[in-house]
Amino acid sequence: PCTKLLVYVSTPGCNGFPSLDSKESCKCLGWEWEGTWLFLCSTVPLPLDLGRYYINETEIVDFPRFPHRGLLLDTSRHYLPLRAILETLDVMAYNKFNVFHWHIVDDPSFPYESSTFPELSKQGAFNAMTHVYTASDVQTVIEYARLRGIRVIAEFDTPGHTLSWGPGAPGLLTPCYMGKAPSGVYGPINPIVNSTYQFVTRLFQEVSAVFPDFFLHLGGDEVDFTCWQSNPEIRAFMTKRGFGEDYKKLESFYIQRLLDIVSSLDKGYIVWQEVFDNDVKLRPDTIIHVWKENRLEYVKEMANVTRSGYRALLSAPWYLNRISYGQDWIEAYRVEPLNFEGSPEQKALVIGGEACMWGEYVDVTNLTPRLWPRAGAVAERLWSNETVRDLEDAYTRLAEFRCTLLGRGVQAQPLYIGYCDHEFGGA
Amino acid sequence: MGRTMGLAGLVLGLVVVPAVLVSTNLRHGGLRAEAEPEPPGWELVADPVPEDSLWPLPQWVRTYPRQLQLAPSRFQMVHGAGSSAGPGCGLLQDAFRRYYEYMFGHSRRRTWGRRPLAARGEPELFQLQVVIEAGDPGCDGHPHLSSSEAYHLTVTEPVAVLKASEVWGALRGLETFSQLVHEDDYGSFLVNESEINDFPRFAHRGVLLDTSRHYLPLKSILTNLDAMAFNKFNVLHWHIVDDQSFPYQSIYFPELSDKGAYSSNLIYTPTDVRLVIEYARLRGIRVIPEFDTPGHTQSWGKGQKDLLTPCYNGGQPSGSFGPINPVWNTTYDFMAKFLKEISSVFPDEFIHLGGDEVDFTCWKSNPEVKEFMKKQGFGTDYAKLESYYVQNILDIVSSYNKGQMVWQEVFDHKAQLKPDTVVQVWMANNYAHELSRVTGAGLTAVLSAPWYLDYISYGQDWKKYYTVEPLNFPGSEKQKKLLIGGEACLWGEFVDATNLTPRLWPRASAVGERLWSSSNVTNLQDAYKRLTNHRCRMLRRGIAAEPVFVGYCAHEARGP
């Protein structure tokens, strides 16, 4: 029986936060000593002169292949209670995920309680009393994650995906027009008024202070230009600026100012791929998040992004919300993030990827079984060596891992026919 | 201005934003963006409160604007005068308690007391009187295919009356009544004056659960029976054993589960089985067990030697086994004894005998079988051998006075079936034609083909289950009468207690309404609204039904 696990850490960082550059490598030795087993794990090589009974029975040398291994949760399409988020962080730790990408607000609801703009959640949450994340909740998540070596990267997606911001921030969103009159409907954030940038500055000042990670995710995806096109003031602005009919230039205009604001707050940023695709002028240390998937278009996108010198994150083949019948973990597992045409320097710009669990059809009733063990396939793809691809071996280990999860009280769904020693008792 | 405008913007703005969001209604109980045509026979209630919407939609509903209040501390469900059922009717007593809990369970106003109702002017509804009209109410019996599930509900002051021929109709009526009662923002319980006349369109409305591919703990099965009752399902098709495991603990043949179950604790004891049957009975749900043979029987061979056909490889037994061996007499001795036990353990008049997907390869390899084929003059048509086996089994089961259900292959392979054999149509390819063929041959049919709920896909797939019209097949009126209903199937390859409830519900609810409600109840927008409300109701009642689309419920799931 193993009675001791000795942990040696070179540079502790016990009270700090994990970051993109954190060292996650470790070396473990196990040997038998006087009838019991000892395991010793260290982040630096140790002088191994530890006595007469030293037998080198087990040796594990481990480090992640990619430094950014994330999971996205969407708490806008459906509110997720705090305990669901915390449980997810636990299971992420079991899978060596190290980034929690919190897509916290979006069109349908704004659950984030802002101290600067309390009306945002008061007017924008599904229910301002119950379906919100208080400042304390947010700190709980950040600390819970930290204790598990998980970074929390918050995403405040703009200028699209912001309908829920409108009620609490009058004048922020673009009024759409039907002919000559406002239709009563609103579109993306209005990029032509100064008040927008004042608002954005103050909001991101708060967000930058609340979330300690160096990076913020700024979104920038799926901006629908229809509303902007319908608004006469915006059209006038387009003419004045010489943008013509190219609304991508207007989007660029907004994003560039947003990036400047966030940089001045000493934060780095991640953006969805449209920001890159639409030729926005980006800072060289921007991280591009590749998500569009239509017959492997992401492979080309990864090449394009890295060829332009930007770091890339891959999510496109890992949209776990897109369920289908059968063992779909296999497709997720088979993905090879570096399978694109490019130089070694380009490939080095791929810092990792994220499994995404968008919330249109997901809430606490089905989150855990839908996430696990499927996300485990992505976890291994991002941690383990690229040669680790044998499906039969993966199946065996993942099925066993699923049973382990059950034993730890996680409602992970089955991979296939079979049973575990400790079955789930039923909800 | 801000909030209403924003909500309008929210709802209508979603129409503007393409790609990811397609919405007809995203806020539970929220803004109605479009006016809707009222269904005929309805009077427009002044301010429709969505929380009293019904699922499945009754055959005939009239709702009035006048509301009545209920006081949890005073409201009672009682046996009405003239009812053939009384306090001795355990089934109804149990139902009264259960439905009281569903209606007022989360209320804090349940303490006894004579406190006047909150400052609302509505008159009080004191009672729901339940009147069973048939001479024999059926309290202590089991529901049948031919049981009456019709009911008539009148909600008016001071007393609501629920009339039904048999207790089964009363159960359905209680469910509907509990859906009419809703809580307002101040915690008062209200119900609109209404009159409802209801009965199911189809008599067989089932859910299939598979406890062989994955063991399902008892709790899971019972929770599911609760959910079935909320959706007026009335058959649990228990596909209890199959190739992979044999969890049914047989009294005569204990070795079957001793050797065939996944492990010694992953079994259903006779007590477990009795519990399921009784729990179902109290909810008006029949339990039809399926012991699928001659295929799908690998696990039987572990505990019963010389039952399965030994496969041969080049003149020698290969060590592997195939379907049940149809040529040995011992096979039929065993099956007779086993099915005798099943006939007595399961009270329903029907047993499902399976008969699907029989792989002939092993039979073809076995010399004894080949010899038998020659002797019987079957030539090389192994379907004839399968039919020979099936016919023997059907005779055995008939002799125990049980009806039989079979999968469609049994009919397709031309076995001689009894006139009251029920054929379950499951193959998706051209199932309408199969329905024509089965009913054309004068046989009763049950439809499952379009309702394999284990086939999950991304998005609102409940719509495709809802839009199935079971009688859309070529046939005479007489033929169409032979389609007695359908079953939503949740096969267990990828399902166990960790994901069963969210995967089944509320998707199966779509099937539930299609089988209960009138054929002209097809409006998807209306169904969406009622279904999202129904899903929130199931959440309140402890069923972890997954969301239909973006939104929220006032009382969310408790979570892990």
PDB file of N, CA and C in Angstrom, chain A residues 197-263:
ATOM      1  N   TYR A 197     -18.089  54.619 -26.023  1.00  0.00           N
ATOM      2  CA  TYR A 197     -16.708  54.356 -25.604  1.00  0.00           C
ATOM      3  C   TYR A 197     -16.480  54.733 -24.152  1.00  0.00           C
ATOM      4  N   GLN A 198     -17.263  55.709 -23.694  1.00  0.00           N
ATOM      5  CA  GLN A 198     -17.189  56.014 -22.260  1.00  0.00           C
ATOM      6  C   GLN A 198     -17.700  54.822 -21.449  1.00  0.00           C
ATOM      7  N   PHE A 199     -18.820  54.291 -21.918  1.00  0.00           N
ATOM      8  CA  PHE A 199     -19.409  53.139 -21.233  1.00  0.00           C
ATOM      9  C   PHE A 199     -18.436  51.957 -21.237  1.00  0.00           C
ATOM     10  N   VAL A 200     -17.949  51.641 -22.411  1.00  0.00           N
ATOM     11  CA  VAL A 200     -17.059  50.492 -22.571  1.00  0.00           C
ATOM     12  C   VAL A 200     -15.822  50.636 -21.693  1.00  0.00           C
ATOM     13  N   THR A 201     -15.284  51.872 -21.641  1.00  0.00           N
ATOM     14  CA  THR A 201     -14.090  52.101 -20.822  1.00  0.00           C
ATOM     15  C   THR A 201     -14.390  51.783 -19.364  1.00  0.00           C
ATOM     16  N   ARG A 202     -15.505  52.311 -18.867  1.00  0.00           N
ATOM     17  CA  ARG A 202     -15.815  52.105 -17.458  1.00  0.00           C
ATOM     18  C   ARG A 202     -16.132  50.648 -17.160  1.00  0.00           C
ATOM     19  N   LEU A 203     -16.844  50.005 -18.073  1.00  0.00           N
ATOM     20  CA  LEU A 203     -17.175  48.607 -17.831  1.00  0.00           C
ATOM     21  C   LEU A 203     -15.913  47.746 -17.799  1.00  0.00           C
ATOM     22  N   PHE A 204     -15.048  47.972 -18.781  1.00  0.00           N
ATOM     23  CA  PHE A 204     -13.858  47.129 -18.822  1.00  0.00           C
ATOM     24  C   PHE A 204     -12.846  47.495 -17.750  1.00  0.00           C
ATOM     25  N   GLN A 205     -12.930  48.723 -17.238  1.00  0.00           N
ATOM     26  CA  GLN A 205     -12.117  49.044 -16.054  1.00  0.00           C
ATOM     27  C   GLN A 205     -12.517  48.122 -14.920  1.00  0.00           C
ATOM     28  N   GLU A 206     -13.826  47.978 -14.747  1.00  0.00           N
ATOM     29  CA  GLU A 206     -14.314  47.110 -13.681  1.00  0.00           C
ATOM     30  C   GLU A 206     -13.933  45.656 -13.964  1.00  0.00           C
ATOM     31  N   VAL A 207     -14.229  45.213 -15.168  1.00  0.00           N
ATOM     32  CA  VAL A 207     -13.969  43.807 -15.499  1.00  0.00           C
ATOM     33  C   VAL A 207     -12.493  43.468 -15.358  1.00  0.00           C
ATOM     34  N   SER A 208     -11.640  44.400 -15.759  1.00  0.00           N
ATOM     35  CA  SER A 208     -10.192  44.164 -15.649  1.00  0.00           C
ATOM     36  C   SER A 208      -9.755  44.019 -14.208  1.00  0.00           C
ATOM     37  N   ALA A 209     -10.428  44.744 -13.339  1.00  0.00           N
ATOM     38  CA  ALA A 209     -10.059  44.661 -11.921  1.00  0.00           C
ATOM     39  C   ALA A 209     -10.633  43.403 -11.285  1.00  0.00           C
ATOM     40  N   VAL A 210     -11.842  43.031 -11.696  1.00  0.00           N
ATOM     41  CA  VAL A 210     -12.506  41.872 -11.091  1.00  0.00           C
ATOM     42  C   VAL A 210     -11.821  40.569 -11.480  1.00  0.00           C
ATOM     43  N   PHE A 211     -11.444  40.457 -12.741  1.00  0.00           N
ATOM     44  CA  PHE A 211     -10.847  39.204 -13.230  1.00  0.00           C
ATOM     45  C   PHE A 211      -9.336  39.352 -13.310  1.00  0.00           C
ATOM     46  N   PRO A 212      -8.602  38.624 -12.487  1.00  0.00           N
ATOM     47  CA  PRO A 212      -7.163  38.815 -12.389  1.00  0.00           C
ATOM     48  C   PRO A 212      -6.350  38.291 -13.581  1.00  0.00           C
ATOM     49  N   ASP A 213      -6.918  37.425 -14.402  1.00  0.00           N
ATOM     50  CA  ASP A 213      -6.103  36.890 -15.483  1.00  0.00           C
ATOM     51  C   ASP A 213      -5.663  38.016 -16.425  1.00  0.00           C
ATOM     52  N   PHE A 214      -4.501  37.828 -17.020  1.00  0.00           N
ATOM     53  CA  PHE A 214      -3.993  38.860 -17.922  1.00  0.00           C
ATOM     54  C   PHE A 214      -4.907  39.025 -19.130  1.00  0.00           C
ATOM     55  N   PHE A 215      -5.531  37.943 -19.539  1.00  0.00           N
ATOM     56  CA  PHE A 215      -6.337  37.991 -20.754  1.00  0.00           C
ATOM     57  C   PHE A 215      -7.827  38.197 -20.484  1.00  0.00           C
ATOM     58  N   LEU A 216      -8.452  38.968 -21.371  1.00  0.00           N
ATOM     59  CA  LEU A 216      -9.906  39.063 -21.430  1.00  0.00           C
ATOM     60  C   LEU A 216     -10.313  38.586 -22.818  1.00  0.00           C
ATOM     61  N   HIS A 217     -11.486  37.953 -22.907  1.00  0.00           N
ATOM     62  CA  HIS A 217     -11.997  37.579 -24.225  1.00  0.00           C
ATOM     63  C   HIS A 217     -12.994  38.667 -24.627  1.00  0.00           C
ATOM     64  N   LEU A 218     -12.762  39.263 -25.782  1.00  0.00           N
ATOM     65  CA  LEU A 218     -13.594  40.405 -26.160  1.00  0.00           C
ATOM     66  C   LEU A 218     -14.658  40.051 -27.192  1.00  0.00           C
ATOM     67  N   GLY A 219     -14.736  38.795 -27.557  1.00  0.00           N
ATOM     68  CA  GLY A 219     -15.800  38.384 -28.472  1.00  0.00           C
ATOM     69  C   GLY A 219     -15.546  38.856 -29.890  1.00  0.00           C
ATOM     70  N   GLY A 220     -16.509  39.629 -30.410  1.00  0.00           N
ATOM     71  CA  GLY A 220     -16.374  40.168 -31.759  1.00  0.00           C
ATOM     72  C   GLY A 220     -16.928  39.273 -32.850  1.00  0.00           C
ATOM     73  N   ASP A 221     -17.724  38.279 -32.470  1.00  0.00           N
ATOM     74  CA  ASP A 221     -18.237  37.328 -33.471  1.00  0.00           C
ATOM     75  C   ASP A 221     -19.617  37.734 -33.958  1.00  0.00           C
ATOM     76  N   GLU A 222     -19.945  37.236 -35.112  1.00  0.00           N
ATOM     77  CA  GLU A 222     -21.298  37.283 -35.676  1.00  0.00           C
ATOM     78  C   GLU A 222     -21.951  38.647 -35.540  1.00  0.00           C
ATOM     79  N   VAL A 223     -21.273  39.696 -36.004  1.00  0.00           N
ATOM     80  CA  VAL A 223     -21.896  41.011 -35.961  1.00  0.00           C
ATOM     81  C   VAL A 223     -22.776  41.151 -37.186  1.00  0.00           C
ATOM     82  N   ASP A 224     -24.067  41.343 -36.926  1.00  0.00           N
ATOM     83  CA  ASP A 224     -24.996  41.477 -38.041  1.00  0.00           C
ATOM     84  C   ASP A 224     -25.087  42.934 -38.455  1.00  0.00           C
ATOM     85  N   PHE A 225     -24.774  43.216 -39.678  1.00  0.00           N
ATOM     86  CA  PHE A 225     -24.696  44.607 -40.135  1.00  0.00           C
ATOM     87  C   PHE A 225     -26.046  45.223 -40.506  1.00  0.00           C
ATOM     88  N   THR A 226     -27.087  44.370 -40.562  1.00  0.00           N
ATOM     89  CA  THR A 226     -28.378  44.859 -41.054  1.00  0.00           C
ATOM     90  C   THR A 226     -28.868  46.091 -40.308  1.00  0.00           C
ATOM     91  N   CYS A 227     -28.771  46.035 -38.978  1.00  0.00           N
ATOM     92  CA  CYS A 227     -29.299  47.150 -38.189  1.00  0.00           C
ATOM     93  C   CYS A 227     -28.490  48.415 -38.433  1.00  0.00           C
ATOM     94  N   TRP A 228     -27.160  48.265 -38.463  1.00  0.00           N
ATOM     95  CA  TRP A 228     -26.316  49.432 -38.745  1.00  0.00           C
ATOM     96  C   TRP A 228     -26.684  50.033 -40.092  1.00  0.00           C
ATOM     97  N   GLN A 229     -26.898  49.166 -41.071  1.00  0.00           N
ATOM     98  CA  GLN A 229     -27.212  49.651 -42.418  1.00  0.00           C
ATOM     99  C   GLN A 229     -28.521  50.430 -42.442  1.00  0.00           C
ATOM    100  N   SER A 230     -29.427  50.064 -41.533  1.00  0.00           N
ATOM    101  CA  SER A 230     -30.751  50.694 -41.576  1.00  0.00           C
ATOM    102  C   SER A 230     -30.765  52.057 -40.896  1.00  0.00           C
ATOM    103  N   ASN A 231     -29.731  52.325 -40.113  1.00  0.00           N
ATOM    104  CA  ASN A 231     -29.739  53.539 -39.290  1.00  0.00           C
ATOM    105  C   ASN A 231     -29.123  54.717 -40.044  1.00  0.00           C
ATOM    106  N   PRO A 232     -29.883  55.789 -40.236  1.00  0.00           N
ATOM    107  CA  PRO A 232     -29.405  56.905 -41.066  1.00  0.00           C
ATOM    108  C   PRO A 232     -28.186  57.611 -40.474  1.00  0.00           C
ATOM    109  N   GLU A 233     -28.132  57.728 -39.171  1.00  0.00           N
ATOM    110  CA  GLU A 233     -26.958  58.377 -38.559  1.00  0.00           C
ATOM    111  C   GLU A 233     -25.708  57.570 -38.841  1.00  0.00           C
ATOM    112  N   ILE A 234     -25.855  56.268 -38.775  1.00  0.00           N
ATOM    113  CA  ILE A 234     -24.691  55.419 -39.045  1.00  0.00           C
ATOM    114  C   ILE A 234     -24.291  55.519 -40.505  1.00  0.00           C
ATOM    115  N   ARG A 235     -25.282  55.535 -41.364  1.00  0.00           N
ATOM    116  CA  ARG A 235     -24.959  55.663 -42.788  1.00  0.00           C
ATOM    117  C   ARG A 235     -24.221  56.964 -43.043  1.00  0.00           C
ATOM    118  N   ALA A 236     -24.662  58.027 -42.367  1.00  0.00           N
ATOM    119  CA  ALA A 236     -23.989  59.324 -42.520  1.00  0.00           C
ATOM    120  C   ALA A 236     -22.546  59.218 -42.048  1.00  0.00           C
ATOM    121  N   PHE A 237     -22.363  58.540 -40.947  1.00  0.00           N
ATOM    122  CA  PHE A 237     -21.024  58.366 -40.392  1.00  0.00           C
ATOM    123  C   PHE A 237     -20.128  57.606 -41.363  1.00  0.00           C
ATOM    124  N   MET A 238     -20.672  56.557 -41.942  1.00  0.00           N
ATOM    125  CA  MET A 238     -19.931  55.739 -42.907  1.00  0.00           C
ATOM    126  C   MET A 238     -19.419  56.616 -44.050  1.00  0.00           C
ATOM    127  N   THR A 239     -20.322  57.494 -44.532  1.00  0.00           N
ATOM    128  CA  THR A 239     -19.952  58.383 -45.638  1.00  0.00           C
ATOM    129  C   THR A 239     -18.845  59.324 -45.195  1.00  0.00           C
ATOM    130  N   LYS A 240     -19.058  59.936 -44.011  1.00  0.00           N
ATOM    131  CA  LYS A 240     -18.079  60.909 -43.521  1.00  0.00           C
ATOM    132  C   LYS A 240     -16.688  60.296 -43.407  1.00  0.00           C
ATOM    133  N   ARG A 241     -16.657  59.050 -42.967  1.00  0.00           N
ATOM    134  CA  ARG A 241     -15.368  58.388 -42.750  1.00  0.00           C
ATOM    135  C   ARG A 241     -14.806  57.778 -44.009  1.00  0.00           C
ATOM    136  N   GLY A 242     -15.613  57.778 -45.067  1.00  0.00           N
ATOM    137  CA  GLY A 242     -15.118  57.182 -46.301  1.00  0.00           C
ATOM    138  C   GLY A 242     -15.112  55.658 -46.260  1.00  0.00           C
ATOM    139  N   PHE A 243     -15.982  55.068 -45.468  1.00  0.00           N
ATOM    140  CA  PHE A 243     -16.039  53.612 -45.394  1.00  0.00           C
ATOM    141  C   PHE A 243     -16.886  53.030 -46.517  1.00  0.00           C
ATOM    142  N   GLY A 244     -17.608  53.902 -47.230  1.00  0.00           N
ATOM    143  CA  GLY A 244     -18.466  53.424 -48.313  1.00  0.00           C
ATOM    144  C   GLY A 244     -19.572  52.540 -47.794  1.00  0.00           C
ATOM    145  N   GLU A 245     -19.663  51.353 -48.383  1.00  0.00           N
ATOM    146  CA  GLU A 245     -20.685  50.401 -47.954  1.00  0.00           C
ATOM    147  C   GLU A 245     -20.076  49.240 -47.180  1.00  0.00           C
ATOM    148  N   ASP A 246     -18.793  49.393 -46.856  1.00  0.00           N
ATOM    149  CA  ASP A 246     -18.095  48.281 -46.218  1.00  0.00           C
ATOM    150  C   ASP A 246     -18.219  48.377 -44.702  1.00  0.00           C
ATOM    151  N   TYR A 247     -19.244  47.708 -44.175  1.00  0.00           N
ATOM    152  CA  TYR A 247     -19.498  47.802 -42.752  1.00  0.00           C
ATOM    153  C   TYR A 247     -18.459  47.074 -41.913  1.00  0.00           C
ATOM    154  N   LYS A 248     -17.647  46.249 -42.597  1.00  0.00           N
ATOM    155  CA  LYS A 248     -16.541  45.625 -41.861  1.00  0.00           C
ATOM    156  C   LYS A 248     -15.609  46.720 -41.347  1.00  0.00           C
ATOM    157  N   LYS A 249     -15.542  47.803 -42.090  1.00  0.00           N
ATOM    158  CA  LYS A 249     -14.672  48.903 -41.664  1.00  0.00           C
ATOM    159  C   LYS A 249     -15.224  49.557 -40.403  1.00  0.00           C
ATOM    160  N   LEU A 250     -16.551  49.606 -40.314  1.00  0.00           N
ATOM    161  CA  LEU A 250     -17.170  50.180 -39.128  1.00  0.00           C
ATOM    162  C   LEU A 250     -16.931  49.267 -37.927  1.00  0.00           C
ATOM    163  N   GLU A 251     -17.069  47.969 -38.170  1.00  0.00           N
ATOM    164  CA  GLU A 251     -16.792  47.002 -37.117  1.00  0.00           C
ATOM    165  C   GLU A 251     -15.347  47.152 -36.659  1.00  0.00           C
ATOM    166  N   SER A 252     -14.452  47.261 -37.617  1.00  0.00           N
ATOM    167  CA  SER A 252     -13.034  47.479 -37.323  1.00  0.00           C
ATOM    168  C   SER A 252     -12.839  48.712 -36.452  1.00  0.00           C
ATOM    169  N   PHE A 253     -13.521  49.774 -36.858  1.00  0.00           N
ATOM    170  CA  PHE A 253     -13.419  51.044 -36.151  1.00  0.00           C
ATOM    171  C   PHE A 253     -13.733  50.847 -34.671  1.00  0.00           C
ATOM    172  N   TYR A 254     -14.811  50.128 -34.412  1.00  0.00           N
ATOM    173  CA  TYR A 254     -15.205  49.871 -33.034  1.00  0.00           C
ATOM    174  C   TYR A 254     -14.159  49.000 -32.325  1.00  0.00           C
ATOM    175  N   ILE A 255     -13.839  47.888 -32.948  1.00  0.00           N
ATOM    176  CA  ILE A 255     -12.953  46.915 -32.302  1.00  0.00           C
ATOM    177  C   ILE A 255     -11.595  47.547 -31.997  1.00  0.00           C
ATOM    178  N   GLN A 256     -11.087  48.328 -32.915  1.00  0.00           N
ATOM    179  CA  GLN A 256      -9.774  48.930 -32.679  1.00  0.00           C
ATOM    180  C   GLN A 256      -9.802  49.816 -31.440  1.00  0.00           C
ATOM    181  N   ARG A 257     -10.870  50.587 -31.333  1.00  0.00           N
ATOM    182  CA  ARG A 257     -10.957  51.446 -30.150  1.00  0.00           C
ATOM    183  C   ARG A 257     -11.108  50.602 -28.889  1.00  0.00           C
ATOM    184  N   LEU A 258     -11.864  49.502 -29.013  1.00  0.00           N
ATOM    185  CA  LEU A 258     -12.033  48.611 -27.864  1.00  0.00           C
ATOM    186  C   LEU A 258     -10.690  48.009 -27.450  1.00  0.00           C
ATOM    187  N   LEU A 259      -9.929  47.559 -28.433  1.00  0.00           N
ATOM    188  CA  LEU A 259      -8.640  46.948 -28.133  1.00  0.00           C
ATOM    189  C   LEU A 259      -7.702  47.963 -27.470  1.00  0.00           C
ATOM    190  N   ASP A 260      -7.742  49.198 -27.959  1.00  0.00           N
ATOM    191  CA  ASP A 260      -6.903  50.235 -27.352  1.00  0.00           C
ATOM    192  C   ASP A 260      -7.276  50.452 -25.891  1.00  0.00           C
ATOM    193  N   ILE A 261      -8.596  50.498 -25.653  1.00  0.00           N
ATOM    194  CA  ILE A 261      -9.075  50.699 -24.279  1.00  0.00           C
ATOM    195  C   ILE A 261      -8.569  49.563 -23.394  1.00  0.00           C
ATOM    196  N   VAL A 262      -8.734  48.336 -23.865  1.00  0.00           N
ATOM    197  CA  VAL A 262      -8.354  47.186 -23.045  1.00  0.00           C
ATOM    198  C   VAL A 262      -6.847  47.128 -22.843  1.00  0.00           C
ATOM    199  N   SER A 263      -6.099  47.469 -23.887  1.00  0.00           N
ATOM    200  CA  SER A 263      -4.631  47.496 -23.734  1.00  0.00           C
ATOM    201  C   SER A 263      -4.211  48.498 -22.693  1.00  0.00           C
TER     202      SER A 263
END
